[in-house]
C-alpha atoms as a printed R data frame, in Angstrom:
    type eleno elety resid chain resno       x       y       z
1   ATOM     1    CA   ILE     A     1   9.223  11.430 -15.373
2   ATOM     2    CA   ILE     A     2   6.100  11.042 -17.458
3   ATOM     3    CA   GLY     A     3   2.396  11.021 -16.511
4   ATOM     4    CA   GLY     A     4  -0.782   9.635 -18.096
5   ATOM     5    CA   HIS     A     5  -4.270   8.641 -17.251
6   ATOM     6    CA   ARG     A     6  -4.608   4.855 -17.881
7   ATOM     7    CA   PRO     A     7  -1.817   2.758 -16.556
8   ATOM     8    CA   MET     A     8   0.355   0.486 -18.671
9   ATOM     9    CA   TYR     A     9   0.834  -1.840 -15.693
10  ATOM    10    CA   THR     A    10  -1.784  -2.808 -13.040
11  ATOM    11    CA   SER     A    11  -2.770  -5.936 -11.284
12  ATOM    12    CA   SER     A    12  -6.298  -4.438 -10.634
13  ATOM    13    CA   SER     A    13  -9.079  -6.647 -12.002
14  ATOM    14    CA   GLY     A    14 -11.887  -5.801 -14.413
15  ATOM    15    CA   ILE     A    15 -10.821  -2.179 -15.065
16  ATOM    16    CA   TRP     A    16 -11.456  -2.174 -18.849
17  ATOM    17    CA   GLY     A    17 -13.558  -5.378 -19.096
18  ATOM    18    CA   ASN     A    18 -10.265  -7.312 -19.634
19  ATOM    19    CA   LEU     A    19  -8.048  -8.494 -16.873
20  ATOM    20    CA   ASN     A    20  -5.061  -6.305 -15.960
21  ATOM    21    CA   GLY     A    21  -5.563  -3.713 -18.588
22  ATOM    22    CA   THR     A    22  -3.646  -5.948 -21.016
23  ATOM    23    CA   MET     A    23  -5.570  -4.609 -24.005
24  ATOM    24    CA   PHE     A    24  -4.373  -1.105 -23.149
25  ATOM    25    CA   ARG     A    25  -0.755  -2.118 -22.485
26  ATOM    26    CA   GLU     A    26  -0.722  -4.255 -25.788
27  ATOM    27    CA   HIS     A    27  -1.933  -1.347 -27.931
28  ATOM    28    CA   PHE     A    28  -0.772   1.898 -26.333
29  ATOM    29    CA   GLY     A    29   2.136   0.408 -24.445
30  ATOM    30    CA   GLY     A    30   3.541  -1.268 -27.465
31  ATOM    31    CA   SER     A    31   3.943   2.133 -29.043
32  ATOM    32    CA   ILE     A    32   4.993   4.092 -25.890
33  ATOM    33    CA   GLU     A    33   6.991   1.734 -23.855
34  ATOM    34    CA   PRO     A    34   9.991   1.533 -26.297
35  ATOM    35    CA   LEU     A    35  10.128   5.367 -26.085
36  ATOM    36    CA   LEU     A    36  10.225   5.276 -22.377
37  ATOM    37    CA   VAL     A    37  13.114   2.916 -22.471
38  ATOM    38    CA   GLN     A    38  14.919   4.746 -25.182
39  ATOM    39    CA   HIS     A    39  14.666   8.108 -23.441
40  ATOM    40    CA   ARG     A    40  15.613   6.554 -20.143
41  ATOM    41    CA   VAL     A    41  12.438   7.494 -18.273
42  ATOM    42    CA   ASP     A    42  12.860   6.808 -14.592
43  ATOM    43    CA   VAL     A    43   9.299   6.966 -13.397
44  ATOM    44    CA   ALA     A    44   5.822   6.818 -14.992
45  ATOM    45    CA   LEU     A    45   2.843   8.109 -12.946
46  ATOM    46    CA   TRP     A    46  -0.645   6.871 -13.939
47  ATOM    47    CA   GLY     A    47  -4.191   7.381 -12.566
48  ATOM    48    CA   HIS     A    48  -7.608   5.969 -13.540
49  ATOM    49    CA   VAL     A    49  -7.423   2.918 -11.351
50  ATOM    50    CA   HIS     A    50  -8.423   3.814  -7.753
51  ATOM    51    CA   ASN     A    51  -5.736   2.261  -5.628
52  ATOM    52    CA   TYR     A    52  -1.878   2.439  -5.279
53  ATOM    53    CA   GLU     A    53   0.548   0.177  -7.018
54  ATOM    54    CA   ARG     A    54   4.245   0.199  -7.779
55  ATOM    55    CA   THR     A    55   6.114  -1.916 -10.322
56  ATOM    56    CA   CYS     A    56   9.649  -3.157 -10.376
57  ATOM    57    CA   PRO     A    57  11.840  -1.580 -13.162
58  ATOM    58    CA   VAL     A    58   9.795  -3.236 -16.024
59  ATOM    59    CA   ARG     A    59   9.589  -3.735 -19.694
60  ATOM    60    CA   ASN     A    60   7.134  -6.114 -21.504
61  ATOM    61    CA   GLY     A    61   5.714  -7.217 -18.210
62  ATOM    62    CA   MET     A    62   9.080  -8.501 -16.886
63  ATOM    63    CA   CYS     A    63  11.319  -7.032 -14.261
64  ATOM    64    CA   GLY     A    64  14.762  -6.076 -15.504
65  ATOM    65    CA   ASP     A    65  17.574  -3.593 -15.615
66  ATOM    66    CA   PRO     A    66  17.348  -0.959 -12.824
67  ATOM    67    CA   ALA     A    67  17.482   1.604 -15.570
68  ATOM    68    CA   LEU     A    68  14.044   0.658 -16.939
69  ATOM    69    CA   PRO     A    69  11.061   2.686 -15.902
70  ATOM    70    CA   VAL     A    70   9.154   2.081 -12.565
71  ATOM    71    CA   HIS     A    71   5.441   2.550 -12.977
72  ATOM    72    CA   LEU     A    72   3.312   4.004 -10.155
73  ATOM    73    CA   VAL     A    73  -0.500   3.844 -10.185
74  ATOM    74    CA   ILE     A    74  -1.523   6.783  -7.828
75  ATOM    75    CA   GLY     A    75  -5.202   6.927  -8.476
76  ATOM    76    CA   SER     A    76  -5.982   6.443  -4.753
77  ATOM    77    CA   GLY     A    77  -8.445   9.384  -4.521
78  ATOM    78    CA   GLY     A    78 -11.921   9.828  -5.902
79  ATOM    79    CA   MET     A    79 -14.655   7.229  -6.123
80  ATOM    80    CA   PHE     A    80 -14.652   3.485  -4.876
81  ATOM    81    CA   LEU     A    81 -11.405   1.621  -4.665
82  ATOM    82    CA   HIS     A    82 -10.696  -1.016  -7.337
83  ATOM    83    CA   PRO     A    83  -9.864  -4.593  -6.263
84  ATOM    84    CA   PHE     A    84  -6.736  -6.355  -7.178
85  ATOM    85    CA   ASP     A    85  -6.637  -9.662  -9.009
86  ATOM    86    CA   PRO     A    86  -5.686 -12.391  -6.630
87  ATOM    87    CA   GLN     A    87  -3.174 -13.743  -8.941
88  ATOM    88    CA   PRO     A    88   0.317 -12.456  -8.353
89  ATOM    89    CA   TYR     A    89   2.094 -10.597 -11.180
90  ATOM    90    CA   ALA     A    90   5.882 -10.444 -11.327
91  ATOM    91    CA   PHE     A    91   5.877  -6.727 -12.194
92  ATOM    92    CA   SER     A    92   4.067  -5.735  -9.026
93  ATOM    93    CA   VAL     A    93   6.117  -5.000  -6.009
94  ATOM    94    CA   LYS     A    94   3.785  -2.959  -3.907
95  ATOM    95    CA   LYS     A    95   0.034  -2.469  -3.863
96  ATOM    96    CA   ARG     A    96  -2.418  -0.827  -1.520
97  ATOM    97    CA   LYS     A    97  -6.220  -0.730  -1.670
98  ATOM    98    CA   THR     A    98  -6.611   2.519   0.212
99  ATOM    99    CA   PHE     A    99  -7.483   6.186  -0.274
100 ATOM   100    CA   GLY     A   100  -4.545   8.566  -0.372
101 ATOM   101    CA   TYR     A   101  -2.873  11.346  -2.382
102 ATOM   102    CA   ALA     A   102   0.242  11.849  -4.456
């Protein structure tokens, strides 16, 4: 299990001024994601985005082998809830715009 602040995968819109946090995933994720796969990380827990979202086992934005990490955005506490992009994303299997705790 690994934890971090800004998620590699989210279908929330407008969080960093670019859709889906793609800039973050391309820069940080490009360095970290291969390590998650190499060291067989099962779950990655993230905050920053105020909602809940779970991915499929994912790498490079694509669902794959069940041995790949599942990413969970668990930032459902705190300030206002962030909206989701209306466009569906293959990596997103569950999302909730609700307050909660993890």
